[in-house]
Tab-separated table of C-alpha atoms in Angstrom:
chain	number	residue	atom	x	y	z
A	227	MET	CA	10.307	2.972	0.305
A	228	LYS	CA	12.243	5.301	3.179
A	229	HIS	CA	15.581	6.783	2.862
A	230	ILE	CA	17.768	6.779	6.253
A	231	PRO	CA	20.780	9.268	6.149
A	232	GLY	CA	23.970	7.544	6.769
A	233	ALA	CA	21.990	4.032	6.384
A	234	ASP	CA	23.309	1.302	3.615
A	235	PRO	CA	20.760	1.134	1.171
A	236	GLU	CA	18.552	-2.368	1.935
A	237	LEU	CA	15.363	-3.453	0.624
A	238	VAL	CA	13.302	-4.881	3.691
A	239	LEU	CA	10.415	-7.222	2.433
A	240	LEU	CA	7.436	-7.215	4.774
A	241	ASN	CA	4.601	-9.679	5.010
A	242	HIS	CA	0.797	-7.778	5.403
A	243	TYR	CA	1.347	-7.184	9.000
A	244	PHE	CA	4.316	-5.729	8.893
A	245	GLU	CA	6.472	-8.427	10.197
A	246	GLU	CA	9.891	-8.420	8.436
A	247	LEU	CA	10.523	-11.489	6.557
A	248	ASP	CA	13.493	-10.588	3.834
A	249	ARG	CA	16.652	-8.015	4.528
A	250	ILE	CA	18.425	-7.780	1.273
A	251	ALA	CA	22.035	-4.985	1.147
A	252	LEU	CA	21.480	-3.367	-1.685
A	253	SER	CA	24.740	-1.397	-1.597
A	254	ASP	CA	26.824	-3.657	-4.292
A	255	MET	CA	23.975	-3.780	-6.779
A	256	THR	CA	23.679	-1.759	-10.306
A	257	ARG	CA	19.685	0.045	-10.470
A	258	SER	CA	19.409	-2.665	-13.140
A	259	GLU	CA	20.633	-5.373	-10.867
A	260	ILE	CA	18.547	-4.105	-7.914
A	261	ASN	CA	15.204	-3.820	-11.381
A	262	GLU	CA	15.624	-7.310	-12.315
A	263	LEU	CA	15.750	-8.279	-8.811
A	264	LEU	CA	12.721	-6.928	-7.699
A	265	GLY	CA	11.180	-8.199	-11.162
A	266	GLU	CA	12.046	-11.484	-9.969
A	267	LEU	CA	10.989	-10.880	-6.862
A	268	GLY	CA	7.069	-10.306	-8.457
A	269	PHE	CA	6.203	-6.319	-7.710
A	270	TYR	CA	5.155	-4.939	-10.627
A	271	LYS	CA	7.000	-2.133	-13.019
A	272	LYS	CA	4.645	0.521	-14.293
A	273	ALA	CA	6.136	1.638	-17.854
A	274	LYS	CA	5.129	4.967	-17.346
A	275	PRO	CA	4.971	6.438	-13.951
A	276	GLU	CA	1.136	7.299	-14.304
A	277	ASP	CA	-0.298	3.767	-15.413
A	278	GLU	CA	-2.308	2.077	-13.243
A	279	VAL	CA	-0.882	-0.921	-11.224
A	280	PRO	CA	-3.609	-3.501	-12.518
A	281	GLU	CA	-5.778	-5.197	-10.014
A	282	GLU	CA	-4.015	-8.286	-9.637
A	283	PHE	CA	-0.859	-6.592	-8.710
A	284	HIS	CA	-2.373	-4.603	-5.581
A	285	PHE	CA	-0.891	-6.921	-2.933
A	286	SER	CA	2.436	-8.294	-5.076
A	287	PRO	CA	4.605	-9.585	-4.681
A	288	ALA	CA	2.582	-11.021	-1.409
A	289	LYS	CA	0.568	-14.037	-2.589
A	290	ASP	CA	-2.521	-14.801	-0.536
A	291	SER	CA	-3.181	-11.398	0.742
A	292	PRO	CA	-5.891	-11.352	4.156
A	293	PHE	CA	-7.713	-8.162	2.371
A	294	LYS	CA	-8.334	-9.177	-1.356
A	295	ASP	CA	-12.152	-9.910	-0.377
A	296	GLU	CA	-12.391	-7.146	1.562
A	297	PRO	CA	-13.168	-3.826	-1.157
A	298	ALA	CA	-11.348	-1.031	-1.406
A	299	TYR	CA	-12.386	2.017	1.101
A	300	LYS	CA	-14.116	4.954	-1.007
A	301	PRO	CA	-16.674	7.181	0.466
A	302	SER	CA	-20.105	7.549	-0.906
A	303	THR	CA	-20.388	10.871	-1.881
A	304	SER	CA	-24.443	10.799	-1.400
A	305	HIS	CA	-24.220	10.281	1.632
A	306	LEU	CA	-21.583	12.996	1.851
A	307	ALA	CA	-23.011	15.396	-0.202
A	308	THR	CA	-26.233	15.064	2.313
A	309	GLU	CA	-24.297	15.375	5.775
A	310	ASN	CA	-22.447	18.454	4.572
A	311	ALA	CA	-25.784	19.657	3.234
A	312	SER	CA	-26.497	21.248	6.864
A	313	SER	CA	-24.256	22.639	9.200
A	314	GLU	CA	-26.623	22.257	12.335
A	315	PRO	CA	-26.098	18.823	14.147
A	316	LYS	CA	-28.753	16.603	14.147
A	317	ALA	CA	-31.525	16.064	16.980
A	318	GLU	CA	-31.092	12.232	16.903
A	319	THR	CA	-27.177	11.936	16.976
A	320	LYS	CA	-26.310	10.561	19.646
A	321	HIS	CA	-22.189	10.355	21.307
A	322	THR	CA	-21.806	8.024	23.235
A	323	ASP	CA	-17.790	9.273	24.097
A	324	LEU	CA	-18.906	11.570	26.366
C-alpha cells in the first residue's frame, strides 16, 4: 500500500515483475466492499495482525509464482558467527573489485 496525498484511492494489481495488470478505483466503495473485493481476488486476510500468513498464501493472489521453488533467504547464523569472531581481514580474501 502506498499513500499518495491528493490522489483518489485505487488498488493497483502487479505481477511478480512489478508490471501493472489492473487498476480498480476504490473511492466509491465502502470498507466492507473493499474487503469483499480483496477476498474475491484471492488475498488472504489474517484474523489478527500478529498472525502468520500461511505458506500457501505467500504469493497470493498470484498463481504459479516463478519464485515458489526458491527458498527464502536466511543468512546462516554459524557463518555470521565465524565471520564476526575476528575483526582482522582474512589473508586469503581477494577483492576482485579493486
